Coordinates of C-alpha atoms and ligand atoms in Angstrom, one line a residue:
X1 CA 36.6 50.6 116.8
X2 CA 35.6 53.4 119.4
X3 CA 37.4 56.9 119.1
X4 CA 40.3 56.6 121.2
X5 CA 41.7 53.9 119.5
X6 CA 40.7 55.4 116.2
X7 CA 43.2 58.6 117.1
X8 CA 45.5 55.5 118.3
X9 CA 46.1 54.3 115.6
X10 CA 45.6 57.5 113.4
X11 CA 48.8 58.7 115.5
X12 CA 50.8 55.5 114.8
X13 CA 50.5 55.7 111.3
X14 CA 51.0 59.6 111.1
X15 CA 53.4 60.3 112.8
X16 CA 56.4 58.4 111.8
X17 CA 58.5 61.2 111.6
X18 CA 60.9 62.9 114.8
X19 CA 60.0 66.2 115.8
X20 CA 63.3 67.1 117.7
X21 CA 66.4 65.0 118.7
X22 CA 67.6 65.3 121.9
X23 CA 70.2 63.5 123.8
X24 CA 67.5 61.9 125.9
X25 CA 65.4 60.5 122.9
X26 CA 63.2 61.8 120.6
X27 CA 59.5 64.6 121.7
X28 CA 56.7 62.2 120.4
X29 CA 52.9 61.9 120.7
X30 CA 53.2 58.4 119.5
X31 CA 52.1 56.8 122.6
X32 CA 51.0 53.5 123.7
X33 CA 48.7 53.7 127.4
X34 CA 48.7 51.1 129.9
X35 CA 44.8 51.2 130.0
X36 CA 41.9 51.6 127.3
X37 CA 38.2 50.7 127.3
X38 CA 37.5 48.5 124.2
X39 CA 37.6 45.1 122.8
X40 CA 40.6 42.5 122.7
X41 CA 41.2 43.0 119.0
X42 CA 41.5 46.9 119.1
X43 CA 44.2 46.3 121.5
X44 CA 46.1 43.8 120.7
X45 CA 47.8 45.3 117.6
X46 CA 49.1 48.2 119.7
X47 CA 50.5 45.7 122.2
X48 CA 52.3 44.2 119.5
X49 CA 53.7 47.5 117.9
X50 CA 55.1 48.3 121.2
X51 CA 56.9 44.6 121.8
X52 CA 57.1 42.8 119.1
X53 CA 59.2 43.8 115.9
X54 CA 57.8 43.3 112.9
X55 CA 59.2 40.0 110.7
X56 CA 58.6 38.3 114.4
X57 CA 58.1 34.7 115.0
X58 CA 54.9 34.5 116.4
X59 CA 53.0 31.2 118.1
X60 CA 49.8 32.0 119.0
X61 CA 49.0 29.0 121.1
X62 CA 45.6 29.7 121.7
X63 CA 44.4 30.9 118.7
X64 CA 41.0 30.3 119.1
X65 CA 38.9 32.0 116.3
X66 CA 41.6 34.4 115.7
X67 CA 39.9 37.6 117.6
X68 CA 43.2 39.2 118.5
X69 CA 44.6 38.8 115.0
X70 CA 41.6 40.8 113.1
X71 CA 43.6 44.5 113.0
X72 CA 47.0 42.9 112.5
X73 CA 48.3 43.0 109.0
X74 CA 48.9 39.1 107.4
X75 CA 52.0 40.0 106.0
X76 CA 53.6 41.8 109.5
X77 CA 54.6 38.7 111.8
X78 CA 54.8 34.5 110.4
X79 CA 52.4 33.5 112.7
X80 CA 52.1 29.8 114.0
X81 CA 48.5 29.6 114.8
X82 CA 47.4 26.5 116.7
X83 CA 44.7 25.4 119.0
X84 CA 44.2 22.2 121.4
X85 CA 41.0 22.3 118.9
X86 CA 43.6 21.7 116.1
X87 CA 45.1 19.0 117.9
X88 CA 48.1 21.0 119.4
X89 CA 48.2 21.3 123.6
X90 CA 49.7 24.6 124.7
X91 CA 51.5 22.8 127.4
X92 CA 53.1 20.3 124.4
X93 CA 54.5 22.6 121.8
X94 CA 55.5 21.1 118.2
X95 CA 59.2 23.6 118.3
X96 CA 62.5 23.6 119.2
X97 CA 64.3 25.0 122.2
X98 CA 64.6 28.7 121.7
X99 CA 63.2 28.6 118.1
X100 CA 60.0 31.3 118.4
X101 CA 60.3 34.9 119.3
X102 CA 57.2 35.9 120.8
X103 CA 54.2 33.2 122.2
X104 CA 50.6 35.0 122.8
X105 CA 48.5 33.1 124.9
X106 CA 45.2 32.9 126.2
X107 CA 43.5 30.2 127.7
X108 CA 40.1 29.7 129.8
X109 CA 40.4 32.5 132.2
X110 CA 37.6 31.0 134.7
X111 CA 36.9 27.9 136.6
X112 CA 33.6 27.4 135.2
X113 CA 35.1 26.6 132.1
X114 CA 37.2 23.7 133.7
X115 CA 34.5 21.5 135.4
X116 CA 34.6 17.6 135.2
X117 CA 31.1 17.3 133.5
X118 CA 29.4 19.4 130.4
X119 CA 26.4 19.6 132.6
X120 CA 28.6 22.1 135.3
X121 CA 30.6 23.8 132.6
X122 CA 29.7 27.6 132.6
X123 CA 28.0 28.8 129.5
X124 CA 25.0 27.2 128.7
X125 CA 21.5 27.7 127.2
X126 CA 21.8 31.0 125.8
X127 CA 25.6 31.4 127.0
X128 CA 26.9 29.0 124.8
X129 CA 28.3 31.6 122.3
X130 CA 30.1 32.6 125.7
X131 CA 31.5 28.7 126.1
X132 CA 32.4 28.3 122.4
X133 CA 34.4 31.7 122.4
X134 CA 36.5 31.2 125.6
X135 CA 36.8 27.2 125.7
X136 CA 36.9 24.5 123.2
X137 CA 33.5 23.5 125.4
X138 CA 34.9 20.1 126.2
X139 CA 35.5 19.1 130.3
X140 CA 38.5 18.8 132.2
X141 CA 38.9 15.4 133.5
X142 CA 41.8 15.3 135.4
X143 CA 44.2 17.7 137.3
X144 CA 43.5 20.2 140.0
X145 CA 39.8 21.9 140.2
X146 CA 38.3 24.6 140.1
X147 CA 40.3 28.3 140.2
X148 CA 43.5 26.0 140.7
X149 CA 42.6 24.8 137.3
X150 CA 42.5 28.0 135.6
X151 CA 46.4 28.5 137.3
X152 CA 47.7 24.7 136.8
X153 CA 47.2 25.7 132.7
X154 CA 48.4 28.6 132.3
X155 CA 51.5 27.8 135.0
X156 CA 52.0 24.5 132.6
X157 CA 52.2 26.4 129.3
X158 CA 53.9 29.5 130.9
X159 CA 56.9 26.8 131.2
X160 CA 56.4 25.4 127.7
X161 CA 56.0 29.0 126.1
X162 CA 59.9 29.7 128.2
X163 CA 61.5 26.3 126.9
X164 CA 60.3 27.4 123.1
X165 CA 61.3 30.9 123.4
X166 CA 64.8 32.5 122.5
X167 CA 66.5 34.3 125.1
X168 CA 64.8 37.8 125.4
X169 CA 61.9 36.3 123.4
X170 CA 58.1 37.7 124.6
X171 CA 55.3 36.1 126.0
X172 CA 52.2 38.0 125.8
X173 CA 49.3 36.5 128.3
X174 CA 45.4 37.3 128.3
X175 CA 43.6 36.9 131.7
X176 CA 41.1 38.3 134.2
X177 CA 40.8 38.2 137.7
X178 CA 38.3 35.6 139.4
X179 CA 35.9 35.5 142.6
X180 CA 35.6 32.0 142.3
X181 CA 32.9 30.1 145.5
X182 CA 33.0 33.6 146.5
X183 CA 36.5 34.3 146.9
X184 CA 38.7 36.6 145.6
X185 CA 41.5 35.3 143.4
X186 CA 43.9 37.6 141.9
X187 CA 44.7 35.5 138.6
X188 CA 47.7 38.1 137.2
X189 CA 49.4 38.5 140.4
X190 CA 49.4 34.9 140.7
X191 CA 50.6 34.4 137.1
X192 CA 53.3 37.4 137.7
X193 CA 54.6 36.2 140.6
X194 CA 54.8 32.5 138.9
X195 CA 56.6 33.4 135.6
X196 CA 58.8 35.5 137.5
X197 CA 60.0 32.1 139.6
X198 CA 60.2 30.5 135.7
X199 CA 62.6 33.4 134.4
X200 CA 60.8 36.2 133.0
X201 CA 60.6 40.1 133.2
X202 CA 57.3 41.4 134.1
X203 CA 57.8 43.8 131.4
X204 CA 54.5 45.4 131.0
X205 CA 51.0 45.2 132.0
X206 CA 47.6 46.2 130.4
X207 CA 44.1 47.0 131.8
X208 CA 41.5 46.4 129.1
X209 CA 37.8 48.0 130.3
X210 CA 34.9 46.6 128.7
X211 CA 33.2 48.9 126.7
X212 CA 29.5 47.5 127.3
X213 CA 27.7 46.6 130.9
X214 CA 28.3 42.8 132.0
X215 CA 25.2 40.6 132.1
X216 CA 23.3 41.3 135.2
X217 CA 23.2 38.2 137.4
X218 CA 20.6 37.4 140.3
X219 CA 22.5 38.5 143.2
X220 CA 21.4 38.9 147.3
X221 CA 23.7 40.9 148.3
X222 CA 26.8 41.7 146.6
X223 CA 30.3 41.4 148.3
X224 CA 32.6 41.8 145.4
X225 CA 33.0 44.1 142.5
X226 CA 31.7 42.9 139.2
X227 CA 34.8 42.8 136.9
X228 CA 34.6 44.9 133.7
X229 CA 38.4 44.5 133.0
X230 CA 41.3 42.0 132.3
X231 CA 45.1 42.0 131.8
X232 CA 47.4 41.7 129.0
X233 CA 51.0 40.8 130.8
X234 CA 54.2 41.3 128.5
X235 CA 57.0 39.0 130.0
X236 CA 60.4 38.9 128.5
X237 CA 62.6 35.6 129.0
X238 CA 65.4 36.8 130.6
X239 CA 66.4 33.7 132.9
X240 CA 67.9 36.4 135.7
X241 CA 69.6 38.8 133.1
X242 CA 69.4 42.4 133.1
X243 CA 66.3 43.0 131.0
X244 CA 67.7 46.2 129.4
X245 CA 70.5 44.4 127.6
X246 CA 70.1 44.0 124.2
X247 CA 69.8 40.6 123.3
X248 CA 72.1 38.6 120.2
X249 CA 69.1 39.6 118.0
X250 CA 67.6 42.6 119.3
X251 CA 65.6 43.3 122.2
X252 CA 62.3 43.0 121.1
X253 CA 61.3 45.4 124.2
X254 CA 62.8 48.7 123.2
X255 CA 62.2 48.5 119.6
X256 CA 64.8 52.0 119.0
X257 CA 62.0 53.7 122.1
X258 CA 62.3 55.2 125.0
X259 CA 62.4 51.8 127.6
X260 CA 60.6 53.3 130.1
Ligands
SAM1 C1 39.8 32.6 125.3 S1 39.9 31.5 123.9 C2 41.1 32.2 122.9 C3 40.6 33.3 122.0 C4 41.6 33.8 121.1 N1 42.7 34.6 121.7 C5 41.0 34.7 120.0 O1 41.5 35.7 119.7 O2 40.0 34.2 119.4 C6 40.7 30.1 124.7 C7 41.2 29.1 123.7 O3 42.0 28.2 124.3 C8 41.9 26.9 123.7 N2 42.4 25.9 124.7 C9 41.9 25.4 125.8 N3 42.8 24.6 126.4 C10 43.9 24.5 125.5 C11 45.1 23.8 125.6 N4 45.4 23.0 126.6 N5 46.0 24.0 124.6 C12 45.7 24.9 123.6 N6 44.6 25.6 123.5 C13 43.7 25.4 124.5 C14 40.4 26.8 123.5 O4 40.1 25.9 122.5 C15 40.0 28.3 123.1 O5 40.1 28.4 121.7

């Protein structure tokens, strides 16, 4: 954990205490920022202390190896872990209508992990560590390709996460942008603009800058810039209601703070 999330999280736990009332809220330095340069899991936990009440239902649908859960107390949330390498398809979700209150998810973010053979898959050789992480390393055989691919699952599971979620529930969603046969594909305003169409809030958005250099790559003359960074999108199900109402249970977006 690098020093600014060190004093982060040193703040969180400190200072618990108000300094000053006020009618407008309460003078804190507790605060959460919209960008940091680090790793998934240092983040992550201060996502969720900002959205996501403790005593939570959580479905993490892509739990993967259970990065984003390695700073997060066992005993704060009852997590429902699954993975399509368990069995369970984010797009096919084992709950009830409106039974969870907050679904994480974070699929394959690029289209070279969706290609039709193993052979064309990205992250081989020396890169499967790469694969393993951020797939379950198996192809895609049917469905749209390539960056369509990366959107068709997330758009599919995006509707799944809103069928299982209570009303006000949160759906926290990992991605990064793509240039993808040299194009430039803007994966979060694509998903933003999508879940908004399904019924959620953009609530909030995060930048997350890798702390370390990307891999160089052989390149003639570059057109893009390499991406260092990815998104975690907070979306509240609000199906069209005003997303400042507190909900029958709480409003798992204000958490007693200041909603801004
Ligand atoms: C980027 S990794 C997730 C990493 C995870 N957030 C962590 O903290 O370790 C993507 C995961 O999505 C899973 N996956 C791929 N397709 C899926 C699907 N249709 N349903 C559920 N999980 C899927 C992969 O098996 C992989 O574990």
């Amino acid at each position: 954990m690098n020093r600014q999330h060190k004093s982060q999280l040193a703040l969180l736990e400190a200072d618990d205490t108000p300094k000053r009332k006020s009618p407008d809220g309460v003078t804190t330095s507790r605060l959460i920022f919209s960008a940091y340069v680090g790793t998934n899991e240092e983040l992550f936990p201060l996502i969720l202390e900002l959205h996501v009440p403790p005593g939570s239902v959580v479905a993490d649908v892509t739990y993967g190896k259970g990065i984003f859960w390695k700073n997060v107390p066992k005993d704060k949330y009852f997590l429902l872990a699954t993975d399509i390498e368990d069995g369970v398809d984010c797009r096919h979700l084992p709950y009830e209508d409106g039974s969870v209150d907050c679904v994480i998810l974070d699929p394959p973010y690029m289209e070279g992990l969706y290609r039709r053979s193993k052979a064309h898959m990205a992250g081989s050789g020396t890169y499967a560590a790469f694969r393993s992480t951020y797939s379950n390393g198996e192809p895609t055989t049917d469905g749209p390709k390539y960056h369509d691919a990366v959107l068709d699952l997330y758009f599919k599971a995006g509707k799944e996460a809103h069928r299982v979620l209570r009303k006000y529930g949160v759906l926290i969603v990992k991605c990064q942008d793509e240039v993808s046969a040299n194009v430039q594909h803007l994966t979060h305003v694509e998903i933003i603009t999508h879940y908004q169409s399904l019924g959620f809030y953009a609530k909030d958005l995060f930048v997350l800058v890798r702390p370390n250099r990307p891999a160089m790559s052989r390149v003639k003359k570059q057109e893009h810039a390499r991406k260092n960074h990815s998104y975690f999108l907070v979306f509240v199900k609000t199906d069209g209601a005003n997303p400042r109402r507190k909900g029958e249970h709480g409003h798992p977006g204000t958490m007693g703070r200041d909603p801004r």
